[in-house]
PDB file of C-alpha atoms in Angstrom:
ATOM      1  CA  MET A  10       0.369   0.143   0.030  1.00 95.00           C
ATOM      2  CA  LYS A  11       0.627   3.458  -0.496  1.00 98.00           C
ATOM      3  CA  LEU A  12       1.027   5.862   3.118  1.00 98.00           C
ATOM      4  CA  VAL A  13       0.953   9.326   3.128  1.00 98.00           C
ATOM      5  CA  ILE A  14       2.100   9.869   6.882  1.00 98.00           C
ATOM      6  CA  SER A  15       1.228  13.214   7.850  1.00 98.00           C
ATOM      7  CA  GLY A  16       3.718  15.154  10.527  1.00 97.00           C
ATOM      8  CA  ALA A  17       6.331  13.274   9.843  1.00 97.00           C
ATOM      9  CA  SER A  18       9.267  15.257  10.439  1.00 95.00           C
ATOM     10  CA  GLY A  19       8.025  14.808  14.166  1.00 96.00           C
ATOM     11  CA  LYS A  20       9.643  12.340  16.433  1.00 96.00           C
ATOM     12  CA  THR A  21       6.147  10.244  15.795  1.00 98.00           C
ATOM     13  CA  GLY A  22       5.926  10.563  12.435  1.00 98.00           C
ATOM     14  CA  TYR A  23       8.950   9.640  10.976  1.00 98.00           C
ATOM     15  CA  ARG A  24       9.344   6.556  13.046  1.00 98.00           C
ATOM     16  CA  THR A  25       6.121   5.260  11.517  1.00 98.00           C
ATOM     17  CA  ALA A  26       7.482   6.248   8.631  1.00 98.00           C
ATOM     18  CA  GLU A  27      10.769   4.451   8.698  1.00 98.00           C
ATOM     19  CA  GLU A  28       8.376   1.547  10.247  1.00 98.00           C
ATOM     20  CA  ALA A  29       6.412   1.387   6.994  1.00 98.00           C
ATOM     21  CA  ILE A  30       9.266   1.102   4.983  1.00 98.00           C
ATOM     22  CA  LYS A  31      10.231  -2.571   6.940  1.00 97.00           C
ATOM     23  CA  ALA A  32       6.610  -3.416   6.448  1.00 97.00           C
ATOM     24  CA  GLY A  33       7.139  -3.142   2.646  1.00 97.00           C
ATOM     25  CA  HIS A  34       4.838   0.204   1.481  1.00 98.00           C
ATOM     26  CA  LYS A  35       5.757   2.811  -0.037  1.00 98.00           C
ATOM     27  CA  VAL A  36       5.118   6.395   2.376  1.00 98.00           C
ATOM     28  CA  HIS A  37       4.919   9.807   0.395  1.00 98.00           C
ATOM     29  CA  LEU A  38       5.758  11.986   3.218  1.00 98.00           C
ATOM     30  CA  ILE A  39       3.427  15.431   4.445  1.00 98.00           C
ATOM     31  CA  LEU A  40       6.361  18.074   5.996  1.00 97.00           C
ATOM     32  CA  ARG A  41       6.259  21.666   6.325  1.00 91.00           C
ATOM     33  CA  THR A  42       8.421  23.818   4.479  1.00 88.00           C
ATOM     34  CA  THR A  43      11.019  24.342   6.964  1.00 89.00           C
ATOM     35  CA  SER A  44      11.020  20.232   8.164  1.00 92.00           C
ATOM     36  CA  LYS A  45      13.505  17.985   7.846  1.00 92.00           C
ATOM     37  CA  VAL A  46      14.028  15.201   8.405  1.00 94.00           C
ATOM     38  CA  PRO A  47      16.236  11.107   8.496  1.00 94.00           C
ATOM     39  CA  ASP A  48      18.779  10.110   6.408  1.00 95.00           C
ATOM     40  CA  SER A  49      16.532   7.237   6.486  1.00 96.00           C
ATOM     41  CA  LEU A  50      13.388   8.821   4.556  1.00 97.00           C
ATOM     42  CA  GLU A  51      15.114  11.423   2.110  1.00 94.00           C
ATOM     43  CA  LYS A  52      14.185   8.622  -0.748  1.00 95.00           C
ATOM     44  CA  CYS A  53      10.346   9.310   0.236  1.00 97.00           C
ATOM     45  CA  GLU A  54       8.220  11.703  -1.889  1.00 97.00           C
ATOM     46  CA  LYS A  55       7.461  14.530   0.099  1.00 97.00           C
ATOM     47  CA  SER A  56       5.099  17.233   0.051  1.00 97.00           C
ATOM     48  CA  TYR A  57       5.759  20.379   1.564  1.00 97.00           C
ATOM     49  CA  ILE A  58       2.956  22.541   2.818  1.00 96.00           C
ATOM     50  CA  SER A  59       0.021  23.674   4.750  1.00 93.00           C
ATOM     51  CA  LEU A  60      -2.509  21.881   5.921  1.00 92.00           C
ATOM     52  CA  GLY A  61      -4.741  24.931   5.757  1.00 92.00           C
ATOM     53  CA  ASN A  62      -4.135  25.422   1.960  1.00 96.00           C
ATOM     54  CA  LYS A  63      -7.342  23.195   0.606  1.00 97.00           C
ATOM     55  CA  SER A  64      -5.755  22.231  -2.699  1.00 97.00           C
ATOM     56  CA  GLN A  65      -2.059  21.648  -1.853  1.00 97.00           C
ATOM     57  CA  LEU A  66      -3.046  18.794   0.906  1.00 98.00           C
ATOM     58  CA  ASP A  67      -5.337  17.261  -1.516  1.00 98.00           C
ATOM     59  CA  ASP A  68      -3.169  16.832  -4.047  1.00 98.00           C
ATOM     60  CA  ALA A  69      -0.604  15.114  -1.477  1.00 98.00           C
ATOM     61  CA  LEU A  70      -3.293  12.716  -0.948  1.00 98.00           C
ATOM     62  CA  LYS A  71      -4.000  11.831  -3.968  1.00 98.00           C
ATOM     63  CA  GLY A  72      -2.984   8.703  -4.906  1.00 97.00           C
ATOM     64  CA  ASN A  73      -2.731   7.352  -1.175  1.00 98.00           C
ATOM     65  CA  ASP A  74      -4.293   4.190   0.155  1.00 98.00           C
ATOM     66  CA  VAL A  75      -3.342   5.477   3.514  1.00 98.00           C
ATOM     67  CA  LEU A  76      -3.728   8.534   6.405  1.00 98.00           C
ATOM     68  CA  VAL A  77      -1.706   8.312   9.130  1.00 98.00           C
ATOM     69  CA  ILE A  78      -2.284  11.165  11.020  1.00 98.00           C
ATOM     70  CA  ALA A  79       0.497  11.868  13.049  1.00 98.00           C
ATOM     71  CA  THR A  80       0.564  15.696  13.534  1.00 97.00           C
ATOM     72  CA  GLY A  81       0.209  17.325  17.055  1.00 93.00           C
ATOM     73  CA  ALA A  82       0.457  20.281  18.672  1.00 90.00           C
ATOM     74  CA  ARG A  83       4.362  21.454  20.719  1.00 81.00           C
ATOM     75  CA  PRO A  84       4.577  23.466  22.825  1.00 73.00           C
ATOM     76  CA  SER A  85       5.232  26.956  22.409  1.00 78.00           C
ATOM     77  CA  ILE A  86       3.498  30.343  24.462  1.00 76.00           C
ATOM     78  CA  ASP A  87       0.667  30.269  22.045  1.00 84.00           C
ATOM     79  CA  LEU A  88      -1.985  28.328  23.863  1.00 90.00           C
ATOM     80  CA  THR A  89      -3.949  28.083  20.339  1.00 94.00           C
ATOM     81  CA  GLY A  90      -2.148  25.623  19.147  1.00 93.00           C
ATOM     82  CA  PRO A  91      -3.427  22.765  20.344  1.00 95.00           C
ATOM     83  CA  ALA A  92      -6.914  24.240  18.244  1.00 96.00           C
ATOM     84  CA  LYS A  93      -5.145  24.778  15.561  1.00 95.00           C
ATOM     85  CA  ILE A  94      -3.791  21.442  15.287  1.00 96.00           C
ATOM     86  CA  ASP A  95      -5.705  18.666  17.098  1.00 97.00           C
ATOM     87  CA  ALA A  96      -9.015  19.862  16.143  1.00 97.00           C
ATOM     88  CA  LEU A  97      -8.333  21.859  12.822  1.00 97.00           C
ATOM     89  CA  GLY A  98      -5.931  20.213  11.189  1.00 97.00           C
ATOM     90  CA  VAL A  99      -7.503  17.058  11.603  1.00 98.00           C
ATOM     91  CA  LYS A 100     -10.133  17.977  10.657  1.00 98.00           C
ATOM     92  CA  SER A 101      -8.989  19.723   7.540  1.00 98.00           C
ATOM     93  CA  GLN A 102      -7.253  17.042   6.704  1.00 98.00           C
ATOM     94  CA  ILE A 103     -10.709  14.618   7.222  1.00 98.00           C
ATOM     95  CA  GLU A 104     -12.398  16.949   5.007  1.00 98.00           C
ATOM     96  CA  SER A 105      -9.466  16.406   1.963  1.00 98.00           C
ATOM     97  CA  CYS A 106      -9.945  12.697   2.512  1.00 98.00           C
ATOM     98  CA  LYS A 107     -13.474  12.854   1.331  1.00 98.00           C
ATOM     99  CA  ARG A 108     -13.054  15.107  -1.451  1.00 98.00           C
ATOM    100  CA  VAL A 109      -9.831  12.654  -3.121  1.00 98.00           C
ATOM    101  CA  GLY A 110     -11.125   9.555  -2.258  1.00 98.00           C
ATOM    102  CA  LEU A 111      -9.187   8.002   0.212  1.00 98.00           C
ATOM    103  CA  LYS A 112     -10.699   6.005   3.200  1.00 98.00           C
ATOM    104  CA  ARG A 113      -8.651   4.555   5.671  1.00 98.00           C
ATOM    105  CA  VAL A 114      -7.220   7.481   7.848  1.00 98.00           C
ATOM    106  CA  ILE A 115      -5.433   6.449  11.776  1.00 98.00           C
ATOM    107  CA  LEU A 116      -4.911   9.476  13.905  1.00 98.00           C
ATOM    108  CA  VAL A 117      -2.752   8.736  16.660  1.00 98.00           C
ATOM    109  CA  SER A 118      -3.987  10.944  19.720  1.00 98.00           C
ATOM    110  CA  SER A 119      -3.096  10.564  23.326  1.00 97.00           C
ATOM    111  CA  LEU A 120      -4.075   8.512  26.367  1.00 98.00           C
ATOM    112  CA  CYS A 121      -6.582  10.661  28.338  1.00 97.00           C
ATOM    113  CA  SER A 122      -8.059  12.392  25.457  1.00 97.00           C
ATOM    114  CA  GLY A 123     -10.894  14.389  26.179  1.00 95.00           C
ATOM    115  CA  LYS A 124     -10.088  14.373  29.973  1.00 94.00           C
ATOM    116  CA  PHE A 125     -10.244  18.040  31.489  1.00 94.00           C
ATOM    117  CA  PHE A 126      -8.766  17.996  34.653  1.00 93.00           C
ATOM    118  CA  HIS A 127      -5.625  16.718  34.163  1.00 92.00           C
ATOM    119  CA  PRO A 128      -2.233  18.813  34.013  1.00 92.00           C
ATOM    120  CA  LEU A 129      -1.510  18.155  30.125  1.00 90.00           C
ATOM    121  CA  ASN A 130      -4.539  20.445  30.176  1.00 89.00           C
ATOM    122  CA  LEU A 131      -2.286  23.722  30.870  1.00 88.00           C
ATOM    123  CA  PHE A 132      -0.526  23.637  27.562  1.00 89.00           C
ATOM    124  CA  GLY A 133      -3.703  25.293  25.346  1.00 94.00           C
ATOM    125  CA  LEU A 134      -6.461  22.308  26.673  1.00 95.00           C
ATOM    126  CA  ILE A 135      -4.334  19.993  24.696  1.00 95.00           C
ATOM    127  CA  LEU A 136      -6.450  16.990  25.579  1.00 96.00           C
ATOM    128  CA  VAL A 137     -10.112  18.723  25.317  1.00 97.00           C
ATOM    129  CA  TRP A 138      -9.185  19.127  21.441  1.00 97.00           C
ATOM    130  CA  LYS A 139      -7.440  15.857  21.138  1.00 97.00           C
ATOM    131  CA  ARG A 140     -10.348  14.459  21.751  1.00 98.00           C
ATOM    132  CA  ILE A 141     -12.613  17.130  19.668  1.00 98.00           C
ATOM    133  CA  GLY A 142     -10.465  16.013  16.736  1.00 98.00           C
ATOM    134  CA  GLU A 143     -10.803  12.199  17.248  1.00 98.00           C
ATOM    135  CA  ARG A 144     -14.551  12.853  17.289  1.00 98.00           C
ATOM    136  CA  PHE A 145     -14.538  15.299  13.870  1.00 98.00           C
ATOM    137  CA  LEU A 146     -12.522  10.771  12.552  1.00 98.00           C
ATOM    138  CA  GLU A 147     -15.487   9.063  14.029  1.00 98.00           C
ATOM    139  CA  GLU A 148     -18.067  10.607  13.002  1.00 98.00           C
ATOM    140  CA  SER A 149     -16.427  10.779   9.329  1.00 97.00           C
ATOM    141  CA  ASP A 150     -17.791   8.388   7.145  1.00 96.00           C
ATOM    142  CA  LEU A 151     -13.820   6.438   7.176  1.00 98.00           C
ATOM    143  CA  ASP A 152     -12.620   3.797   7.641  1.00 98.00           C
ATOM    144  CA  TRP A 153     -11.032   4.550  10.781  1.00 98.00           C
ATOM    145  CA  THR A 154      -8.181   3.858  13.801  1.00 98.00           C
ATOM    146  CA  ILE A 155      -7.733   6.113  16.807  1.00 98.00           C
ATOM    147  CA  ILE A 156      -4.089   4.906  18.233  1.00 98.00           C
ATOM    148  CA  ARG A 157      -3.981   6.650  21.942  1.00 98.00           C
ATOM    149  CA  PRO A 158       0.092   6.329  23.864  1.00 98.00           C
ATOM    150  CA  GLY A 159       0.221   6.584  27.204  1.00 97.00           C
ATOM    151  CA  GLY A 160       3.485   8.625  28.179  1.00 96.00           C
ATOM    152  CA  LEU A 161       5.765   9.026  24.508  1.00 97.00           C
ATOM    153  CA  LEU A 162       9.718   8.394  25.258  1.00 97.00           C
ATOM    154  CA  GLU A 163      12.553   8.301  23.293  1.00 96.00           C
ATOM    155  CA  LYS A 164      14.340   5.514  24.105  1.00 95.00           C
ATOM    156  CA  GLU A 165      14.927   3.303  21.180  1.00 96.00           C
ATOM    157  CA  GLU A 166      16.780   0.963  22.950  1.00 93.00           C
ATOM    158  CA  GLU A 167      15.681  -2.643  24.499  1.00 90.00           C
ATOM    159  CA  ILE A 168      12.394  -2.115  23.300  1.00 94.00           C
ATOM    160  CA  ASP A 169      11.665  -6.134  22.111  1.00 91.00           C
ATOM    161  CA  ASN A 170      11.592  -6.304  25.630  1.00 92.00           C
ATOM    162  CA  GLU A 171       8.519  -4.033  26.431  1.00 96.00           C
ATOM    163  CA  LYS A 172       5.915  -5.905  25.893  1.00 97.00           C
ATOM    164  CA  ILE A 173       2.285  -3.845  24.165  1.00 97.00           C
ATOM    165  CA  LEU A 174      -0.955  -4.020  27.255  1.00 97.00           C
ATOM    166  CA  TYR A 175      -3.563  -2.524  24.683  1.00 97.00           C
ATOM    167  CA  SER A 176      -7.045  -1.816  26.102  1.00 96.00           C
ATOM    168  CA  GLU A 177     -10.801   0.062  24.913  1.00 96.00           C
ATOM    169  CA  ALA A 178     -10.776   3.863  25.083  1.00 96.00           C
ATOM    170  CA  ASN A 179     -10.462   5.394  28.307  1.00 95.00           C
ATOM    171  CA  THR A 180      -9.657   2.756  30.647  1.00 95.00           C
ATOM    172  CA  GLN A 181      -5.475   3.117  31.233  1.00 96.00           C
ATOM    173  CA  ILE A 182      -5.208   6.249  32.961  1.00 94.00           C
ATOM    174  CA  GLU A 183      -1.298   6.339  33.246  1.00 95.00           C
ATOM    175  CA  GLY A 184       1.674   4.410  31.502  1.00 97.00           C
ATOM    176  CA  SER A 185       4.053   5.026  28.599  1.00 98.00           C
ATOM    177  CA  ILE A 186       5.823   4.105  25.988  1.00 98.00           C
ATOM    178  CA  PRO A 187       8.600   4.567  23.339  1.00 98.00           C
ATOM    179  CA  ARG A 188       7.983   6.537  20.167  1.00 98.00           C
ATOM    180  CA  ARG A 189       9.121   3.518  18.310  1.00 98.00           C
ATOM    181  CA  LEU A 190       6.331   0.981  19.578  1.00 98.00           C
ATOM    182  CA  VAL A 191       3.528   3.411  18.914  1.00 98.00           C
ATOM    183  CA  ALA A 192       4.657   3.920  15.549  1.00 98.00           C
ATOM    184  CA  LYS A 193       5.182   0.035  15.340  1.00 98.00           C
ATOM    185  CA  SER A 194       1.374  -0.327  16.894  1.00 98.00           C
ATOM    186  CA  CYS A 195      -0.234   2.260  13.864  1.00 98.00           C
ATOM    187  CA  ILE A 196       1.895  -0.318  11.385  1.00 98.00           C
ATOM    188  CA  GLU A 197       0.324  -3.275  12.697  1.00 97.00           C
ATOM    189  CA  ALA A 198      -3.851  -1.296  12.977  1.00 98.00           C
ATOM    190  CA  LEU A 199      -3.074  -1.199   9.311  1.00 96.00           C
ATOM    191  CA  ALA A 200      -2.721  -4.851   8.908  1.00 94.00           C
ATOM    192  CA  THR A 201      -5.475  -5.321  10.473  1.00 95.00           C
ATOM    193  CA  THR A 202      -8.977  -5.322  10.239  1.00 95.00           C
ATOM    194  CA  LYS A 203     -10.525  -4.872  13.174  1.00 95.00           C
ATOM    195  CA  SER A 204      -9.160  -2.785  13.966  1.00 97.00           C
ATOM    196  CA  VAL A 205     -11.376  -0.463  12.060  1.00 97.00           C
ATOM    197  CA  GLY A 206     -13.846   1.470  13.638  1.00 97.00           C
ATOM    198  CA  LYS A 207     -11.995   1.047  17.447  1.00 97.00           C
ATOM    199  CA  ILE A 208     -10.160   3.496  19.902  1.00 97.00           C
ATOM    200  CA  ILE A 209      -7.109   1.466  21.064  1.00 98.00           C
ATOM    201  CA  GLU A 210      -5.352   2.926  23.826  1.00 98.00           C
ATOM    202  CA  ILE A 211      -1.160   1.558  24.442  1.00 98.00           C
ATOM    203  CA  THR A 212       1.567   1.422  26.665  1.00 98.00           C
ATOM    204  CA  SER A 213       4.129  -1.113  27.462  1.00 98.00           C
ATOM    205  CA  ASN A 214       6.735  -2.294  29.904  1.00 96.00           C
ATOM    206  CA  GLU A 215       7.755  -5.001  30.912  1.00 95.00           C
ATOM    207  CA  LYS A 216       5.355  -7.147  32.696  1.00 94.00           C
ATOM    208  CA  ASN A 217       2.889  -7.007  30.413  1.00 95.00           C
ATOM    209  CA  PRO A 218       1.305  -9.925  29.017  1.00 92.00           C
ATOM    210  CA  ASN A 219       2.873 -10.953  25.429  1.00 92.00           C
ATOM    211  CA  THR A 220      -0.302 -10.208  22.696  1.00 93.00           C
ATOM    212  CA  SER A 221      -0.595  -9.340  19.337  1.00 94.00           C
ATOM    213  CA  LEU A 222      -2.781  -6.141  18.741  1.00 96.00           C
ATOM    214  CA  ASN A 223      -5.142  -9.063  16.856  1.00 94.00           C
ATOM    215  CA  LYS A 224      -5.905 -11.447  19.962  1.00 93.00           C
ATOM    216  CA  ALA A 225      -6.232  -7.190  22.478  1.00 94.00           C
ATOM    217  CA  LEU A 226      -9.567  -6.771  19.416  1.00 95.00           C
ATOM    218  CA  ASP A 227     -10.908 -10.461  20.188  1.00 91.00           C
ATOM    219  CA  ALA A 228     -10.449  -9.312  23.511  1.00 87.00           C
ATOM    220  CA  PHE A 229     -12.565  -6.208  22.994  1.00 84.00           C
ATOM    221  CA  THR A 230     -15.683  -8.048  21.284  1.00 66.00           C
ATOM    222  CA  LEU A 231     -15.837 -10.773  23.640  1.00 59.00           C
ATOM    223  CA  LYS A 232     -16.261  -7.711  26.589  1.00 58.00           C
ATOM    224  CA  THR A 233     -18.715  -6.003  24.099  1.00 47.00           C
ATOM    225  CA  SER A 234     -21.063  -9.245  23.097  1.00 39.00           C
TER     226      SER A 234
END
């Protein structure tokens, strides 16, 4: 498949692109004009655009099979960033998908999305706006999956010993996970048809049971049946 990844220069985005390439997918990167990517992604197709420019965004999404939304507001004195990026930015990408006929979307969100009383909300109510962005996607007619990772870690060493805890929406309230494992989870969700229409929360540590996303989703179904 051909994946287009927005926020591809970000710490989760570039890792998702690398994992997609490892899985044999073609990758198209959506980047800001000032963005740079690692040498591992230099050969990828790239679009340097503004997500607010409809024609540029449509051109970047055309011809792709899957959109992975890895955009996210960064800490800033501009407290409107989360509203612009995590809500309205997600909405603009969803609308573009509809215009160009791209059906499959994976959104990287956050654990505790939607919670109001949370320290992260000191940064522009970021969890509130992330939930609004999620809702835009849930209410679309697209084939969506929402990944909610816990606290994001930069480490790359010894992560093979970490096992991912997959759970349904609003069941985990703390925990962390390396960004590399978030990237791997996005690609695993892409290969797992049962992930469509699901919010999946993920954290990791060495003590978790060893399972796969596919098996975890089977457990989700059993709980609700």
